[in-house]
Structure formats: C-alpha cells, structure tokens
Short mmCIF file of C-alpha atoms and ligand atoms in Angstrom, two decimals:
data_model
loop_
_atom_site.label_atom_id
_atom_site.label_comp_id
_atom_site.label_asym_id
_atom_site.label_seq_id
_atom_site.Cartn_x
_atom_site.Cartn_y
_atom_site.Cartn_z
CA MET A 1 -35.81 -34.92 222.69
CA ASN A 2 -37.36 -33.49 219.42
CA ILE A 3 -35.60 -34.84 216.28
CA ALA A 4 -36.20 -33.81 212.71
CA ILE A 5 -35.76 -36.20 209.86
CA ILE A 6 -35.47 -34.11 206.70
CA LEU A 7 -36.05 -36.12 203.39
CA ALA A 8 -33.82 -35.24 200.49
CA SER A 9 -33.38 -38.36 198.56
CA GLY A 10 -35.89 -38.41 195.88
CA LYS A 11 -35.07 -38.43 192.05
CA SER A 12 -37.50 -35.54 191.06
CA LYS A 13 -38.97 -37.37 188.00
CA ARG A 14 -42.03 -35.08 187.75
CA MET A 15 -39.58 -32.23 187.60
CA GLY A 16 -37.65 -33.98 184.78
CA CYS A 17 -34.11 -33.42 186.10
CA TYR A 18 -32.46 -36.44 186.88
CA GLU A 19 -29.04 -34.84 187.09
CA CYS A 20 -29.96 -32.23 189.64
CA PRO A 21 -32.58 -33.56 192.01
CA LYS A 22 -34.84 -30.67 193.23
CA GLN A 23 -33.47 -30.61 196.67
CA PHE A 24 -30.34 -29.18 195.34
CA LEU A 25 -31.72 -26.66 192.94
CA GLU A 26 -30.63 -23.24 194.08
CA VAL A 27 -33.31 -20.60 194.74
CA ARG A 28 -31.68 -17.18 195.51
CA ASN A 29 -28.26 -18.85 195.77
CA LEU A 30 -29.45 -21.26 198.40
CA PRO A 31 -29.94 -25.11 197.73
CA LEU A 32 -33.57 -25.98 198.08
CA PHE A 33 -33.10 -28.37 201.01
CA LEU A 34 -31.39 -25.88 203.17
CA TYR A 35 -34.74 -23.67 203.42
CA SER A 36 -36.59 -26.02 205.60
CA THR A 37 -33.25 -27.26 207.31
CA MET A 38 -32.60 -23.64 208.51
CA THR A 39 -36.18 -23.40 209.84
CA PHE A 40 -35.73 -26.63 211.76
CA GLU A 41 -32.44 -25.36 212.98
CA ASN A 42 -33.97 -22.13 214.09
CA ASN A 43 -36.93 -23.44 216.07
CA SER A 44 -36.18 -23.48 219.72
CA LEU A 45 -37.88 -26.90 220.50
CA VAL A 46 -35.98 -28.94 217.91
CA ASP A 47 -32.83 -30.72 219.24
CA GLN A 48 -31.28 -32.54 216.49
CA ILE A 49 -31.72 -32.77 212.86
CA VAL A 50 -30.85 -35.95 210.55
CA ILE A 51 -31.00 -35.42 206.69
CA VAL A 52 -31.61 -38.39 204.32
CA THR A 53 -30.11 -38.01 200.92
CA ASN A 54 -28.93 -39.84 197.87
CA VAL A 55 -25.80 -41.86 198.74
CA GLU A 56 -23.74 -39.64 196.03
CA HIS A 57 -24.79 -36.43 197.80
CA VAL A 58 -23.93 -37.25 201.47
CA GLU A 59 -20.64 -35.49 201.59
CA LYS A 60 -22.13 -32.49 199.79
CA VAL A 61 -25.10 -32.15 202.34
CA LYS A 62 -22.42 -32.41 204.99
CA ALA A 63 -20.34 -29.73 203.56
CA LEU A 64 -23.28 -27.43 202.71
CA CYS A 65 -24.80 -27.60 206.44
CA SER A 66 -21.34 -27.03 207.81
CA LYS A 67 -21.03 -23.79 205.63
CA HIS A 68 -24.50 -22.70 206.79
CA ASN A 69 -23.99 -23.32 210.24
CA ILE A 70 -26.49 -26.02 210.79
CA SER A 71 -25.40 -26.68 214.53
CA LYS A 72 -28.19 -29.49 215.26
CA LEU A 73 -27.26 -31.67 212.39
CA SER A 74 -26.43 -34.95 214.03
CA LYS A 75 -26.15 -37.30 210.83
CA VAL A 76 -26.56 -37.34 207.23
CA VAL A 77 -27.65 -40.93 206.02
CA SER A 78 -28.41 -42.38 202.55
CA GLY A 79 -31.78 -42.80 201.34
CA GLY A 80 -33.69 -45.65 199.74
CA GLU A 81 -35.65 -46.81 196.65
CA THR A 82 -38.81 -45.25 197.87
CA ARG A 83 -39.63 -42.47 200.42
CA LYS A 84 -40.73 -44.99 202.88
CA ASP A 85 -37.33 -46.78 202.61
CA SER A 86 -35.59 -43.32 203.06
CA VAL A 87 -37.66 -42.68 206.23
CA LYS A 88 -36.61 -46.07 207.57
CA ASN A 89 -33.08 -45.48 206.85
CA GLY A 90 -33.61 -42.15 208.88
CA LEU A 91 -35.24 -43.86 211.78
CA ASP A 92 -32.57 -46.64 211.75
CA ALA A 93 -29.83 -44.00 212.20
CA LEU A 94 -31.48 -42.53 215.29
CA GLU A 95 -30.43 -43.19 218.89
CA ALA A 96 -33.86 -42.32 220.33
CA LYS A 97 -36.06 -43.39 223.16
CA ASP A 98 -39.75 -44.26 222.86
CA ASP A 99 -41.11 -41.04 224.01
CA ASP A 100 -38.81 -38.86 221.80
CA ILE A 101 -40.77 -36.96 219.17
CA ILE A 102 -39.72 -37.41 215.57
CA LEU A 103 -40.62 -34.96 213.00
CA ILE A 104 -40.50 -36.21 209.27
CA HIS A 105 -40.42 -33.45 206.67
CA ASP A 106 -40.05 -33.54 203.01
CA SER A 107 -37.19 -31.14 202.01
CA ALA A 108 -39.36 -30.47 198.83
CA ARG A 109 -41.67 -28.33 201.15
CA PRO A 110 -39.10 -25.53 201.56
CA LEU A 111 -41.39 -23.00 203.04
CA VAL A 112 -42.54 -24.72 206.19
CA SER A 113 -42.88 -22.29 209.23
CA ASP A 114 -41.60 -22.04 212.62
CA LYS A 115 -45.15 -22.12 213.73
CA ILE A 116 -46.06 -25.31 212.09
CA ILE A 117 -43.19 -27.08 213.49
CA THR A 118 -43.98 -25.97 217.10
CA LYS A 119 -47.73 -26.85 216.59
CA ASN A 120 -46.59 -30.38 215.47
CA ILE A 121 -44.15 -30.77 218.44
CA GLU A 122 -46.83 -29.57 220.96
CA ALA A 123 -49.71 -31.71 219.61
CA CYS A 124 -47.29 -34.78 219.41
CA ARG A 125 -46.63 -34.54 223.21
CA GLU A 126 -50.24 -34.82 223.75
CA PHE A 127 -51.53 -37.18 221.02
CA GLY A 128 -48.62 -39.19 219.82
CA ALA A 129 -49.18 -38.90 216.12
CA VAL A 130 -49.82 -35.73 214.22
CA GLU A 131 -50.41 -34.86 210.56
CA THR A 132 -49.87 -31.34 209.13
CA ALA A 133 -53.09 -30.65 206.85
CA ILE A 134 -54.95 -27.95 205.05
CA ALA A 135 -58.62 -27.56 203.81
CA PRO A 136 -58.72 -28.40 199.97
CA ILE A 137 -59.50 -25.57 197.56
CA ASP A 138 -60.74 -27.73 194.77
CA THR A 139 -63.33 -30.49 194.91
CA VAL A 140 -61.81 -34.00 195.41
CA VAL A 141 -63.55 -36.76 193.68
CA PHE A 142 -63.18 -40.77 193.72
CA LYS A 143 -62.85 -42.42 190.61
CA LYS A 144 -63.32 -45.74 189.05
CA GLU A 145 -61.24 -46.24 185.95
CA ASP A 146 -62.35 -43.25 183.80
CA ILE A 147 -65.52 -42.59 185.47
CA ILE A 148 -66.23 -40.34 188.81
CA ASP A 149 -67.48 -42.65 191.32
CA SER A 150 -68.55 -40.43 193.98
CA ILE A 151 -67.70 -36.80 195.21
CA PRO A 152 -67.18 -36.66 199.08
CA ASN A 153 -68.28 -33.56 200.74
CA ARG A 154 -65.27 -31.17 200.81
CA SER A 155 -65.81 -30.15 204.56
CA GLU A 156 -64.77 -33.54 205.55
CA LEU A 157 -61.67 -33.63 203.48
CA LEU A 158 -58.11 -32.46 204.22
CA LEU A 159 -54.91 -32.30 202.31
CA GLY A 160 -51.91 -33.81 203.99
CA GLN A 161 -48.48 -31.96 204.17
CA THR A 162 -45.41 -32.44 206.46
CA PRO A 163 -44.02 -32.44 209.02
CA GLN A 164 -45.77 -35.60 210.23
CA THR A 165 -44.71 -36.17 213.68
CA PHE A 166 -44.81 -39.20 215.96
CA LYS A 167 -43.60 -40.64 219.32
CA TYR A 168 -40.56 -42.69 218.44
CA ALA A 169 -42.12 -46.09 219.50
CA ILE A 170 -45.14 -45.52 217.17
CA ILE A 171 -43.41 -44.56 214.19
CA ARG A 172 -40.76 -47.44 214.63
CA LYS A 173 -43.53 -49.91 215.04
CA ALA A 174 -45.30 -48.69 211.95
CA HIS A 175 -42.28 -49.03 209.86
CA GLU A 176 -41.26 -52.61 211.29
CA GLN A 177 -44.78 -54.08 210.71
CA ASN A 178 -44.75 -52.87 206.98
CA LEU A 179 -41.14 -53.80 206.00
CA ALA A 180 -42.23 -55.62 202.85
CA GLY A 181 -45.83 -54.40 203.00
CA VAL A 182 -47.84 -51.92 200.95
CA GLU A 183 -45.98 -48.88 199.36
CA VAL A 184 -47.15 -45.69 200.91
CA THR A 185 -46.27 -42.01 200.23
CA ASP A 186 -46.97 -40.98 203.58
CA ASP A 187 -46.10 -41.94 207.28
CA CYS A 188 -49.65 -41.10 208.88
CA LYS A 189 -50.96 -43.94 206.55
CA LEU A 190 -48.64 -46.43 207.90
CA VAL A 191 -49.38 -45.14 211.59
CA ALA A 192 -53.15 -45.41 210.84
CA MET A 193 -52.84 -48.89 209.35
CA LEU A 194 -51.65 -49.82 212.91
CA GLY A 195 -55.03 -48.45 214.33
CA TYR A 196 -53.55 -45.26 215.86
CA PRO A 197 -55.71 -41.97 215.91
CA ILE A 198 -53.90 -39.20 214.32
CA HIS A 199 -54.33 -35.75 215.35
CA PHE A 200 -53.97 -32.88 212.78
CA VAL A 201 -52.69 -29.35 212.99
CA GLU A 202 -53.27 -26.65 210.48
CA GLY A 203 -50.63 -26.32 207.76
CA HIS A 204 -50.53 -23.39 205.20
CA ARG A 205 -50.72 -23.25 201.68
CA SER A 206 -47.11 -21.69 201.45
CA ASN A 207 -45.91 -25.03 202.93
CA PHE A 208 -46.69 -26.56 199.38
CA LYS A 209 -44.48 -29.30 197.75
CA VAL A 210 -42.31 -28.14 194.98
CA THR A 211 -43.06 -30.97 192.41
CA TYR A 212 -43.01 -29.54 188.91
CA LYS A 213 -40.43 -26.90 187.34
CA GLU A 214 -43.03 -24.09 187.48
CA ASP A 215 -43.23 -24.56 191.25
CA ILE A 216 -39.72 -22.80 191.62
CA ALA A 217 -41.49 -19.65 190.31
CA ILE A 218 -44.27 -20.00 192.95
CA MET A 219 -41.64 -20.51 195.70
CA GLU A 220 -39.95 -17.25 194.65
CA ALA A 221 -43.47 -15.44 194.43
CA TYR A 222 -43.93 -16.44 198.17
CA LEU A 223 -40.52 -15.59 199.33
CA ASN A 224 -41.18 -11.89 197.89
CA ALA A 225 -44.59 -11.84 199.38
CA LEU A 226 -43.06 -12.87 202.65
CA GLU A 227 -40.70 -10.01 202.61
CA LYS A 228 -43.34 -7.42 202.02
N1 CTP B 301 -37.89 -38.83 199.02
C1 CTP B 301 -36.84 -39.35 199.70
N2 CTP B 301 -36.43 -40.62 199.37
C2 CTP B 301 -37.06 -41.27 198.13
C3 CTP B 301 -38.14 -40.43 197.48
C4 CTP B 301 -38.53 -39.31 197.89
O1 CTP B 301 -36.22 -38.87 200.43
N3 CTP B 301 -36.63 -42.32 197.67
C5 CTP B 301 -38.22 -37.39 199.51
C6 CTP B 301 -38.01 -36.28 198.59
O2 CTP B 301 -36.51 -35.84 198.33
C7 CTP B 301 -39.09 -35.29 198.88
C8 CTP B 301 -40.08 -35.91 199.63
O3 CTP B 301 -39.52 -37.37 199.77
O4 CTP B 301 -38.36 -34.20 199.75
C9 CTP B 301 -41.23 -36.02 198.98
O5 CTP B 301 -40.98 -36.69 197.63
P1 CTP B 301 -41.46 -36.20 196.31
O6 CTP B 301 -41.90 -34.77 196.30
O7 CTP B 301 -42.28 -37.00 195.63
O8 CTP B 301 -39.90 -36.01 195.74
P2 CTP B 301 -39.46 -36.94 194.50
O9 CTP B 301 -39.69 -38.45 194.82
O10 CTP B 301 -37.97 -36.56 194.30
O11 CTP B 301 -40.13 -36.44 193.10
P3 CTP B 301 -40.86 -37.28 192.10
O12 CTP B 301 -41.98 -38.22 192.63
O13 CTP B 301 -41.48 -36.33 191.05
O14 CTP B 301 -39.64 -38.28 191.57
MG1 MG B 302 -41.78 -39.13 194.78
#
C-alpha cells in the first residue's frame, strides 16, 4: 500500500500570519493544502491519504476534504510542536505493514506534480528511502559565525524538496530512535542518521515551498504558466 502523509500543522511564522496558517490561505478560491492533496488523490498509485493539521483545524480539514471529494482520505490527525512531531503523529495513526510505502509531503509545496509522486513511489520500491531534490541555482556556502568558511562545488549539491518517501519499517525506526533527539526539518536526515542510503529523484522548481507572503504571487504565476 502507498500512503501519503500531508503535513498541514505549521504556524507560518515566516509568513507572519498567526491567525491564518498558510495551509488555509485561499489561492483561486481553494485552500492551499488542497492543491497537493488533490494531486495525491488523483495519482493512480496512491492508496490512502492522512492529513496532519493543527488541533483546532481537524474538523475544518475533514469538511473541506469531503466537499472536494478526497476519497482516499483515511484520517485527519492533530500535529505537534515541531515538524518532526507532526510526522510522528501521522506515522502513529497508520495501520501499515513494514513494506508499505509512506510519502511525507509538505502541504506548503502545493504544486507537486503527479510525475514526482510516481517517481518517488517507483524509486522507493527499489531503494526504500527516497528524497526529491533539485540542483541549486545559487552558490551554497558554509559559514562560521559571520565568515564564509568554504564554498563547496555546486555540482555536488542538491536542494531537498518533498515528498520524502520511505518503506514504513525504515521511517518508523528513524522516528523511534530519535524521540528526544536532535531537531530536524527533514525526514531524510533522520533516516541518514540511521545509516541508510537515500536515493534521490528529480524534483522541479515549481515544487517550491510557499514560505513568505510574496510566494503566493509566485504560485499564481506558476498556475497561469501551467495553463498556457
Ligand atoms: N509543519 C507541520 N507541523 C509543524 C511544523 C510544520 O505539519 N509543527 C508542516 C507545515 O504545515 C508545512 C511543512 O511542515 O507544510 C513545512 O514547514 P514550513 O514551511 O516550515 O511551515 P511552517 O512551519 O508553518 O512555517 P514557519 O517555519 O515559517 O513557521
Ligand atoms: Mg517551519
């Protein structure tokens, strides 16, 4: 079985709207989290969707999914203090077998494509742990305090996106071993800390993470471009 966990429980601090977390911002009359949810719904390989959201929004998410015919929705669960806690709550809600494939996706990446989802599932069948990634456009540097320490070769770097996709047994173990451990913004890091090799599949610039207010305008521009 292929199960998507869609994360929609953040507080959007960088966007500066505490009252209205970005996952519920309406773009073309559709709440942001429903964009990626619908793409997972329409992917022929995805069997189930679990959404993790802020405790006060659980009923709202259920109602919106019902209104928009998200037939694969199995559960809506409340999130935790950090992204890692929210993923853990999503995993705890699953009735999954060791070999089931779990796709973890940020609802803040509304424009994930059907192709990226399929590539994640296919690669995960073979490799067990998969990152979606793209080549950086900018030079990435290491810093020490306010001094640039070293500048790695750009051709050896990738930028991580989501979905990040794992066999259930692997992601389960990674979270269990890190219950009170380091804070991470990313599940691949937890899995890498276990020593598992992580395969990557090509993401896309349009699968960017809506983070700041102006990113909504970028999303609208992509939607316009995709229609052409
Ligand atoms: N997320 C979550 N639970 C948390 C924190 C984040 O489910 N406790 C989700 C967000 O809803 C988002 C994804 O993880 O879809 C990526 O997080 P990010 O873009 O950082 O969103 P926020 O944490 O909401 O934003 P910020 O860091 O600016 O507060
Ligand atoms: Mg965050």
